Amino acid sequence: MSRIISGAAGGVRLTSVPGDNTRPTTDRVKESLFSKLESYDIIRGARVLDAFGGSGALGCEALSRGAASVTLLDTYPKAVAVIRKNLAAVEKAMGCTGSGPSDATGSVAHVQQSQALTYVKSVSGPWDLVFVDPPYAVPNEQVSELLEELTSKLAEGAVVVVERSSRDPEPVWGEGLYCFSTRQHGETVLYYVEPDEVEEQAGDEFGNESGEDAEEIAA
């Protein structure tokens, strides 16, 4: 069973989605991911989209760590039900009532049963942080199509985290996006992507890690 690692709801246990329709991000990978995002100081106050919610672990973790708003999507009805259950547990720990604003944090969370691409096409954003963590069976072409649609709806300084299998080739980022860091954790690869208008600043802003960090493999 997964858990919230840190923040206002740290330690809360999360329910898993039954069956094989979802692939949860392990706590080890999640801890590395959020440690990196914390180092960028991007989570607190962020507008977050969790495009393939699963159990809602990534979106709930962001909420616990101070995100201003989180939207969680999934097409699988059982996953949507689990996301709502986990979100309720996190909000309770944070002192929230329901999925509206919290007096303590000012955060807002929304859950919607929807395909990621359909949803992104229907709204204007903008988002500061986006998690793109589809099942590994989803082909890179579909991931690239979603990213292309997302590009114009990212806020300045936004970060997109894409999780894929290490056995698959790196996705094509297309015009408007720049992959500034890659981390491998066993069979999982995390790609950290940003709007490429800040590419020249990436070295200074993120510790000049787009070179050697791209080759780093976590134990």
Coordinates of N, CA and C in Angstrom, one line a residue:
M1 N 0.8 -1.2 0.0 CA 0.0 0.0 0.0 C 0.9 1.2 0.0
S2 N 0.5 2.2 -0.9 CA 1.3 3.4 -1.0 C 0.9 4.4 0.2
R3 N 1.6 5.5 0.3 CA 1.3 6.4 1.4 C 1.7 7.8 0.9
I4 N 1.2 8.8 1.6 CA 1.7 10.2 1.4 C 3.0 10.3 2.1
I5 N 4.0 10.8 1.4 CA 5.4 10.8 2.0 C 5.6 12.0 2.9
S6 N 5.1 13.2 2.5 CA 5.5 14.4 3.2 C 4.4 15.4 3.1
G7 N 4.5 16.4 3.9 CA 3.5 17.5 3.8 C 2.4 17.4 4.9
A8 N 1.4 18.2 4.7 CA 0.3 18.3 5.7 C -0.4 16.9 5.9
A9 N -0.4 16.1 4.9 CA -1.0 14.7 5.1 C 0.0 13.6 5.1
G10 N 1.2 13.9 5.4 CA 2.3 12.9 5.5 C 1.9 11.7 6.3
G11 N 2.1 10.5 5.8 CA 1.9 9.3 6.5 C 0.5 8.7 6.2
V12 N -0.4 9.4 5.5 CA -1.7 8.9 5.2 C -1.6 7.7 4.2
R13 N -2.2 6.6 4.5 CA -2.1 5.4 3.7 C -3.1 5.6 2.5
L14 N -2.7 5.2 1.3 CA -3.5 5.3 0.1 C -4.0 4.0 -0.3
T15 N -5.3 3.9 -0.7 CA -5.9 2.7 -1.3 C -5.4 2.5 -2.7
S16 N -5.1 1.2 -3.1 CA -4.7 0.9 -4.4 C -5.9 0.6 -5.3
V17 N -5.7 0.7 -6.6 CA -6.8 0.4 -7.5 C -6.8 -1.1 -7.8
P18 N -7.9 -1.8 -7.6 CA -7.9 -3.3 -7.8 C -7.8 -3.6 -9.3
G19 N -7.2 -4.8 -9.5 CA -7.0 -5.2 -10.9 C -5.7 -4.7 -11.5
D20 N -5.6 -5.0 -12.8 CA -4.4 -4.7 -13.5 C -4.5 -3.5 -14.5
N21 N -5.5 -2.7 -14.4 CA -5.7 -1.6 -15.3 C -4.8 -0.4 -15.0
T22 N -4.2 -0.3 -13.8 CA -3.4 0.8 -13.5 C -2.0 0.3 -13.1
R23 N -1.0 1.2 -13.2 CA 0.3 0.8 -12.8 C 0.8 1.9 -11.8
P24 N 0.7 1.7 -10.5 CA 1.1 2.7 -9.5 C 2.6 3.0 -9.5
T25 N 2.9 4.3 -9.3 CA 4.3 4.7 -9.1 C 4.7 4.3 -7.7
T26 N 5.8 3.6 -7.6 CA 6.3 3.1 -6.3 C 6.6 4.3 -5.4
D27 N 6.6 4.0 -4.1 CA 7.0 5.1 -3.1 C 8.4 5.5 -3.3
R28 N 9.3 4.6 -3.7 CA 10.7 4.9 -3.9 C 10.9 5.9 -5.1
V29 N 10.2 5.6 -6.2 CA 10.2 6.6 -7.3 C 9.5 7.9 -7.0
K30 N 8.4 7.8 -6.3 CA 7.7 9.0 -5.9 C 8.5 9.9 -5.0
E31 N 9.2 9.3 -4.1 CA 10.1 10.1 -3.1 C 11.2 10.8 -3.9
S32 N 11.8 10.1 -4.9 CA 12.8 10.7 -5.7 C 12.2 11.9 -6.5
L33 N 11.1 11.6 -7.1 CA 10.4 12.6 -8.0 C 10.1 13.9 -7.2
F34 N 9.5 13.7 -6.0 CA 9.1 14.9 -5.3 C 10.3 15.6 -4.6
S35 N 11.3 14.9 -4.3 CA 12.5 15.5 -3.8 C 13.1 16.4 -4.8
K36 N 13.1 16.0 -6.1 CA 13.6 16.8 -7.2 C 12.7 18.0 -7.4
L37 N 11.4 17.8 -7.4 CA 10.5 18.9 -7.6 C 10.6 19.9 -6.4
E38 N 10.8 19.5 -5.2 CA 10.9 20.4 -4.1 C 12.2 21.2 -4.3
S39 N 13.2 20.6 -4.9 CA 14.5 21.4 -5.1 C 14.3 22.5 -6.1
Y40 N 13.3 22.4 -6.9 CA 12.9 23.4 -7.9 C 12.0 24.5 -7.3
D41 N 11.5 24.2 -6.1 CA 10.5 25.1 -5.4 C 9.3 25.3 -6.3
I42 N 8.8 24.3 -6.9 CA 7.7 24.4 -7.9 C 6.3 24.0 -7.3
I43 N 6.3 23.2 -6.2 CA 5.0 22.6 -5.8 C 4.1 23.5 -5.1
R44 N 4.7 24.2 -4.1 CA 3.8 25.1 -3.3 C 3.2 26.2 -4.1
G45 N 1.8 26.2 -4.1 CA 1.1 27.2 -4.8 C 0.9 26.9 -6.3
A46 N 1.3 25.7 -6.7 CA 1.2 25.3 -8.1 C -0.2 24.8 -8.5
R47 N -0.5 25.1 -9.7 CA -1.8 24.5 -10.4 C -1.3 23.2 -11.1
V48 N -1.9 22.1 -10.6 CA -1.3 20.8 -10.9 C -2.4 20.0 -11.7
L49 N -1.9 19.3 -12.8 CA -2.7 18.3 -13.5 C -2.1 17.0 -13.4
D50 N -2.9 16.0 -12.9 CA -2.4 14.6 -12.8 C -3.2 13.9 -13.9
A51 N -2.6 13.8 -15.1 CA -3.4 13.4 -16.3 C -3.8 11.9 -16.4
F52 N -3.1 11.1 -15.6 CA -3.4 9.6 -15.6 C -3.4 9.2 -14.1
G53 N -4.5 9.6 -13.4 CA -4.5 9.6 -12.0 C -4.2 8.3 -11.3
G54 N -4.8 7.1 -11.8 CA -4.6 5.9 -11.2 C -5.2 5.9 -9.8
S55 N -4.4 5.7 -8.7 CA -4.9 5.8 -7.4 C -4.9 7.3 -6.9
G56 N -4.4 8.2 -7.7 CA -4.3 9.6 -7.3 C -3.1 9.9 -6.4
A57 N -2.1 9.0 -6.4 CA -1.0 9.2 -5.5 C -0.1 10.4 -5.8
L58 N 0.1 10.7 -7.0 CA 0.9 11.9 -7.4 C 0.2 13.2 -7.1
G59 N -1.1 13.3 -7.5 CA -1.8 14.5 -7.3 C -2.1 14.7 -5.8
C60 N -2.3 13.6 -5.0 CA -2.5 13.8 -3.6 C -1.3 14.2 -2.9
E61 N -0.1 13.7 -3.3 CA 1.2 14.1 -2.8 C 1.4 15.6 -3.0
A62 N 1.1 16.0 -4.2 CA 1.3 17.5 -4.5 C 0.4 18.3 -3.6
L63 N -0.8 17.9 -3.4 CA -1.8 18.6 -2.6 C -1.3 18.7 -1.2
S64 N -0.8 17.6 -0.7 CA -0.2 17.5 0.7 C 0.9 18.5 0.9
R65 N 1.7 18.7 -0.2 CA 2.9 19.5 -0.1 C 2.6 21.0 -0.5
G66 N 1.3 21.4 -0.6 CA 1.0 22.8 -0.7 C 0.6 23.3 -2.1
A67 N 0.3 22.4 -3.0 CA -0.2 22.8 -4.3 C -1.5 23.6 -4.1
A68 N -1.7 24.6 -4.9 CA -2.9 25.5 -4.8 C -4.1 24.8 -5.4
S69 N -4.0 24.0 -6.4 CA -5.1 23.3 -7.0 C -4.6 22.0 -7.7
V70 N -5.4 21.0 -7.7 CA -5.0 19.7 -8.3 C -6.2 19.1 -9.1
T71 N -6.0 18.8 -10.3 CA -7.0 18.1 -11.1 C -6.5 16.8 -11.4
L72 N -7.3 15.7 -11.1 CA -6.9 14.3 -11.3 C -7.9 13.7 -12.3
L73 N -7.3 13.1 -13.3 CA -8.1 12.4 -14.4 C -7.9 10.9 -14.4
D74 N -8.9 10.2 -14.8 CA -8.7 8.8 -15.2 C -9.9 8.4 -15.9
T75 N -9.8 7.4 -16.8 CA -10.9 6.9 -17.6 C -11.6 5.7 -16.9
Y76 N -10.9 5.0 -16.0 CA -11.3 3.7 -15.4 C -12.2 4.0 -14.2
P77 N -13.4 3.6 -14.2 CA -14.3 4.0 -13.1 C -13.8 3.6 -11.7
K78 N -13.2 2.4 -11.6 CA -12.7 2.0 -10.3 C -11.6 2.9 -9.8
A79 N -10.8 3.3 -10.8 CA -9.7 4.3 -10.4 C -10.3 5.6 -9.9
V80 N -11.3 6.1 -10.6 CA -11.9 7.4 -10.2 C -12.4 7.2 -8.8
A81 N -13.1 6.1 -8.5 CA -13.6 5.9 -7.1 C -12.5 5.9 -6.1
V82 N -11.4 5.2 -6.4 CA -10.3 5.2 -5.5 C -9.6 6.5 -5.3
I83 N -9.5 7.3 -6.4 CA -9.0 8.7 -6.3 C -9.8 9.5 -5.3
R84 N -11.1 9.4 -5.5 CA -12.0 10.1 -4.6 C -11.8 9.7 -3.1
K85 N -11.7 8.4 -2.9 CA -11.5 7.9 -1.5 C -10.1 8.4 -0.9
N86 N -9.1 8.3 -1.8 CA -7.8 8.8 -1.3 C -7.7 10.3 -1.1
L87 N -8.4 11.0 -2.0 CA -8.4 12.5 -1.8 C -9.2 12.9 -0.5
A88 N -10.3 12.1 -0.2 CA -11.0 12.4 1.0 C -10.1 12.2 2.2
A89 N -9.3 11.1 2.2 CA -8.4 10.9 3.3 C -7.4 12.0 3.5
V90 N -6.8 12.4 2.4 CA -5.8 13.5 2.4 C -6.4 14.8 2.9
E91 N -7.5 15.1 2.3 CA -8.2 16.4 2.7 C -8.6 16.3 4.2
K92 N -9.0 15.2 4.7 CA -9.3 15.1 6.1 C -8.1 15.4 7.0
A93 N -6.9 14.8 6.6 CA -5.7 15.0 7.3 C -5.2 16.4 7.2
M94 N -5.6 17.1 6.1 CA -5.2 18.5 6.0 C -6.2 19.5 6.6
G95 N -7.3 19.0 7.1 CA -8.3 19.8 7.7 C -9.3 20.4 6.7
C96 N -9.4 19.7 5.6 CA -10.4 20.2 4.5 C -11.7 19.5 4.8
T97 N -12.8 20.0 4.2 CA -14.1 19.4 4.2 C -14.5 19.3 2.8
G98 N -14.6 18.1 2.3 CA -14.9 17.9 0.9 C -13.8 18.3 0.0
S99 N -14.1 18.5 -1.3 CA -13.1 18.8 -2.3 C -13.1 20.3 -2.7
G100 N -13.6 21.1 -1.7 CA -13.5 22.6 -1.9 C -12.3 23.2 -1.3
P101 N -12.3 24.5 -1.2 CA -11.1 25.1 -0.6 C -11.0 24.8 0.9
S102 N -9.7 24.7 1.3 CA -9.5 24.4 2.7 C -9.1 25.7 3.4
D103 N -9.7 25.9 4.6 CA -9.4 27.1 5.4 C -7.9 27.2 5.7
A104 N -7.3 26.0 5.9 CA -5.9 25.9 6.3 C -4.9 26.1 5.1
T105 N -5.3 25.6 4.0 CA -4.3 25.6 2.9 C -4.8 26.4 1.7
G106 N -6.0 26.6 1.5 CA -6.5 27.3 0.3 C -6.5 26.5 -0.9
S107 N -6.3 25.2 -0.8 CA -6.1 24.3 -2.0 C -7.5 23.8 -2.4
V108 N -7.6 23.5 -3.7 CA -8.8 22.9 -4.3 C -8.4 21.7 -5.1
A109 N -9.2 20.7 -5.0 CA -9.0 19.4 -5.8 C -10.2 19.1 -6.5
H110 N -10.0 18.6 -7.8 CA -11.1 18.1 -8.6 C -10.8 16.8 -9.2
V111 N -11.7 15.9 -9.3 CA -11.6 14.6 -9.9 C -12.5 14.5 -11.1
Q112 N -12.1 14.0 -12.2 CA -12.9 13.8 -13.4 C -12.6 12.6 -14.1
Q113 N -13.7 11.8 -14.5 CA -13.5 10.7 -15.3 C -13.4 11.1 -16.8
S114 N -12.3 11.1 -17.3 CA -12.0 11.7 -18.7 C -10.7 11.2 -19.2
Q115 N -10.7 11.1 -20.6 CA -9.4 10.8 -21.2 C -8.6 12.1 -21.1
A116 N -7.3 11.9 -20.9 CA -6.4 13.1 -20.7 C -6.4 14.1 -21.9
L117 N -6.3 13.5 -23.1 CA -6.3 14.4 -24.3 C -7.6 15.1 -24.5
T118 N -8.7 14.4 -24.3 CA -10.0 15.1 -24.4 C -10.2 16.2 -23.4
Y119 N -9.7 16.0 -22.2 CA -9.8 17.0 -21.2 C -8.9 18.2 -21.5
V120 N -7.7 17.9 -21.8 CA -6.8 19.0 -22.1 C -7.2 19.9 -23.3
K121 N -7.9 19.3 -24.3 CA -8.4 20.0 -25.4 C -9.5 20.9 -25.0
S122 N -10.2 20.6 -23.9 CA -11.5 21.3 -23.6 C -11.2 22.4 -22.6
V123 N -10.0 22.6 -22.0 CA -9.8 23.6 -21.0 C -8.6 24.4 -21.4
S124 N -8.4 25.6 -20.8 CA -7.4 26.5 -21.2 C -6.1 26.4 -20.2
G125 N -6.3 25.7 -19.1 CA -5.1 25.7 -18.2 C -5.1 27.1 -17.5
P126 N -4.0 27.7 -17.2 CA -2.7 27.1 -17.4 C -2.3 26.2 -16.2
W127 N -1.3 25.4 -16.4 CA -0.8 24.5 -15.3 C 0.7 24.8 -15.0
D128 N 1.1 24.7 -13.8 CA 2.5 24.9 -13.4 C 3.2 23.6 -13.3
L129 N 2.5 22.5 -13.0 CA 3.1 21.2 -12.9 C 2.1 20.1 -13.4
V130 N 2.6 19.3 -14.3 CA 1.8 18.2 -14.9 C 2.5 16.9 -14.8
F131 N 1.7 15.9 -14.3 CA 2.2 14.5 -14.3 C 1.6 13.8 -15.4
V132 N 2.4 13.2 -16.3 CA 2.0 12.3 -17.4 C 2.5 10.9 -17.2
D133 N 1.7 10.1 -16.6 CA 2.1 8.8 -16.1 C 1.1 7.7 -16.6
P134 N 1.1 7.5 -18.0 CA 0.1 6.6 -18.5 C 0.6 5.1 -18.4
P135 N -0.3 4.2 -18.5 CA 0.1 2.8 -18.6 C 1.2 2.6 -19.6
Y136 N 2.2 1.7 -19.3 CA 3.3 1.5 -20.3 C 2.8 1.1 -21.6
A137 N 1.6 0.4 -21.7 CA 1.1 0.0 -23.0 C 0.7 1.1 -23.9
V138 N 0.5 2.3 -23.3 CA 0.1 3.5 -24.2 C 1.3 3.8 -25.0
P139 N 1.2 3.9 -26.3 CA 2.4 4.1 -27.2 C 2.9 5.6 -27.1
N140 N 4.2 5.7 -27.3 CA 4.8 7.1 -27.3 C 4.1 8.1 -28.2
E141 N 3.5 7.6 -29.3 CA 2.8 8.5 -30.2 C 1.7 9.2 -29.5
Q142 N 0.9 8.5 -28.7 CA -0.2 9.1 -27.9 C 0.3 10.0 -26.8
V143 N 1.4 9.7 -26.2 CA 2.0 10.6 -25.2 C 2.5 11.9 -25.9
S144 N 3.1 11.8 -27.0 CA 3.6 13.0 -27.8 C 2.4 13.8 -28.2
E145 N 1.3 13.2 -28.6 CA 0.1 14.0 -29.0 C -0.5 14.8 -27.8
L146 N -0.5 14.1 -26.6 CA -1.0 14.8 -25.4 C 0.0 16.0 -25.1
L147 N 1.3 15.7 -25.2 CA 2.2 16.8 -24.8 C 2.1 18.0 -25.8
E148 N 1.9 17.7 -27.1 CA 1.7 18.8 -28.1 C 0.5 19.6 -27.7
E149 N -0.6 19.0 -27.2 CA -1.8 19.8 -26.8 C -1.5 20.5 -25.6
L150 N -0.7 20.0 -24.7 CA -0.4 20.6 -23.4 C 0.5 21.9 -23.5
T151 N 1.3 21.9 -24.5 CA 2.4 22.9 -24.6 C 1.9 24.3 -24.5
S152 N 0.9 24.7 -25.2 CA 0.4 26.1 -25.1 C -0.4 26.4 -23.9
K153 N -0.6 25.4 -23.0 CA -1.4 25.6 -21.8 C -0.6 25.5 -20.5
L154 N 0.8 25.5 -20.7 CA 1.7 25.5 -19.6 C 2.0 26.9 -19.1
A155 N 2.1 27.2 -17.9 CA 2.5 28.5 -17.3 C 4.0 28.7 -17.5
E156 N 4.4 29.9 -17.5 CA 5.8 30.2 -17.5 C 6.5 29.5 -16.4
G157 N 7.6 28.8 -16.7 CA 8.4 28.1 -15.6 C 7.8 26.7 -15.3
A158 N 6.8 26.3 -16.0 CA 6.1 25.0 -15.7 C 7.0 23.8 -15.9
V159 N 6.7 22.7 -15.2 CA 7.4 21.5 -15.4 C 6.4 20.3 -15.6
V160 N 6.8 19.5 -16.6 CA 6.0 18.3 -16.9 C 6.8 17.1 -16.6
V161 N 6.3 16.2 -15.8 CA 7.0 15.0 -15.5 C 6.4 13.8 -16.2
V162 N 7.1 13.2 -17.1 CA 6.6 12.1 -17.9 C 7.3 10.8 -17.4
E163 N 6.5 9.8 -17.1 CA 7.0 8.5 -16.6 C 6.7 7.4 -17.7
R164 N 7.8 6.7 -18.0 CA 7.8 5.7 -19.1 C 8.6 4.5 -18.7
S165 N 8.5 3.4 -19.4 CA 9.3 2.3 -19.2 C 10.7 2.5 -19.8
S166 N 11.7 2.0 -19.1 CA 13.1 2.1 -19.6 C 13.3 1.3 -20.8
R167 N 12.4 0.4 -21.2 CA 12.6 -0.4 -22.4 C 12.0 0.3 -23.6
D168 N 11.3 1.4 -23.4 CA 10.8 2.2 -24.5 C 11.7 3.3 -24.9
P169 N 11.8 3.8 -26.2 CA 12.6 4.9 -26.5 C 12.0 6.2 -25.9
E170 N 12.9 7.2 -25.8 CA 12.4 8.5 -25.3 C 11.4 9.1 -26.2
P171 N 10.3 9.6 -25.6 CA 9.3 10.2 -26.4 C 9.8 11.4 -27.2
V172 N 9.1 11.7 -28.3 CA 9.4 12.8 -29.1 C 8.8 14.0 -28.5
W173 N 9.6 15.0 -28.1 CA 9.0 16.2 -27.3 C 8.3 17.2 -28.2
G174 N 8.8 17.3 -29.4 CA 8.1 18.2 -30.3 C 8.5 19.6 -30.1
E175 N 8.0 20.5 -30.9 CA 8.3 21.9 -30.9 C 7.6 22.5 -29.6
G176 N 8.4 23.3 -28.9 CA 7.9 24.0 -27.7 C 8.2 23.4 -26.4
L177 N 8.8 22.1 -26.4 CA 9.2 21.5 -25.1 C 10.6 21.1 -25.2
Y178 N 11.2 21.0 -24.0 CA 12.6 20.7 -23.8 C 12.8 19.8 -22.6
C179 N 13.4 18.6 -22.8 CA 13.7 17.7 -21.7 C 15.0 18.1 -21.1
F180 N 14.9 18.6 -19.8 CA 16.1 19.1 -19.2 C 16.8 18.1 -18.2
S181 N 16.1 17.0 -17.9 CA 16.6 16.1 -17.0 C 16.0 14.7 -17.2
T182 N 16.8 13.6 -17.0 CA 16.2 12.3 -17.1 C 16.8 11.5 -15.9
R183 N 15.9 10.7 -15.3 CA 16.3 9.9 -14.2 C 15.7 8.5 -14.4
Q184 N 16.6 7.5 -14.2 CA 16.1 6.1 -14.4 C 16.1 5.4 -13.0
H185 N 15.0 4.7 -12.7 CA 14.9 4.0 -11.5 C 14.4 2.6 -11.9
G186 N 15.4 1.6 -12.0 CA 15.0 0.3 -12.5 C 14.4 0.3 -13.8
E187 N 13.1 -0.2 -13.9 CA 12.4 -0.2 -15.2 C 11.6 1.1 -15.5
T188 N 11.7 2.0 -14.6 CA 11.0 3.3 -14.7 C 12.0 4.4 -15.1
V189 N 11.6 5.3 -16.1 CA 12.3 6.5 -16.4 C 11.4 7.7 -16.2
L190 N 12.0 8.7 -15.5 CA 11.3 9.9 -15.4 C 11.9 11.0 -16.2
Y191 N 11.2 11.6 -17.1 CA 11.6 12.7 -17.9 C 11.1 14.0 -17.4
Y192 N 11.9 15.0 -17.1 CA 11.5 16.3 -16.6 C 11.6 17.3 -17.8
V193 N 10.4 17.8 -18.1 CA 10.3 18.6 -19.4 C 9.8 20.0 -19.0
E194 N 10.2 21.0 -19.8 CA 9.7 22.4 -19.6 C 9.5 23.0 -20.9
P195 N 8.7 24.1 -20.9 CA 8.6 24.9 -22.2 C 10.0 25.4 -22.6
D196 N 10.3 25.3 -23.9 CA 11.7 25.5 -24.3 C 12.0 27.0 -24.4
E197 N 11.1 27.9 -24.2 CA 11.5 29.3 -24.2 C 12.4 29.6 -23.0
V198 N 12.5 28.7 -22.0 CA 13.4 28.9 -20.9 C 14.6 28.0 -21.0
E199 N 14.8 27.3 -22.1 CA 15.9 26.4 -22.3 C 17.3 27.0 -21.9
E200 N 17.5 28.2 -22.3 CA 18.8 28.8 -22.1 C 19.0 29.1 -20.6
Q201 N 17.9 29.2 -19.8 CA 18.1 29.5 -18.4 C 18.2 28.2 -17.6
A202 N 17.9 27.0 -18.3 CA 17.8 25.8 -17.5 C 19.1 25.5 -16.7
G203 N 20.3 25.8 -17.3 CA 21.5 25.5 -16.6 C 21.6 26.3 -15.3
D204 N 21.2 27.6 -15.3 CA 21.3 28.3 -14.1 C 20.2 28.0 -13.1
E205 N 19.0 27.8 -13.7 CA 17.8 27.7 -12.8 C 17.7 26.3 -12.2
F206 N 18.2 25.3 -12.9 CA 18.1 23.9 -12.4 C 19.5 23.3 -12.2
G207 N 20.5 24.0 -12.0 CA 21.8 23.5 -11.6 C 22.6 22.9 -12.7
N208 N 22.3 23.3 -14.0 CA 23.0 22.8 -15.2 C 23.1 21.3 -15.2
E209 N 21.9 20.7 -15.1 CA 21.9 19.2 -15.0 C 21.4 18.5 -16.3
S210 N 21.2 19.3 -17.3 CA 20.6 18.7 -18.5 C 21.6 17.8 -19.2
G211 N 22.9 17.9 -18.9 CA 23.9 17.1 -19.5 C 24.2 15.8 -18.8
E212 N 25.0 15.9 -17.7 CA 25.4 14.7 -17.0 C 24.2 14.0 -16.3
D213 N 23.2 14.8 -15.9 CA 22.1 14.2 -15.2 C 21.3 13.3 -16.1
A214 N 21.3 13.6 -17.4 CA 20.5 12.8 -18.3 C 21.0 11.4 -18.3
E215 N 22.3 11.1 -17.9 CA 22.8 9.8 -17.9 C 22.7 9.1 -16.5
E216 N 22.3 9.9 -15.5 CA 22.3 9.3 -14.2 C 21.3 8.2 -14.0
I217 N 21.6 7.1 -13.3 CA 20.8 6.0 -13.1 C 20.7 5.8 -11.6
A218 N 19.5 5.9 -11.0 CA 19.4 5.8 -9.6 C 19.4 4.3 -9.2
A219 N 19.9 4.0 -8.1 CA 19.9 2.6 -7.6 C 18.5 2.1 -7.3

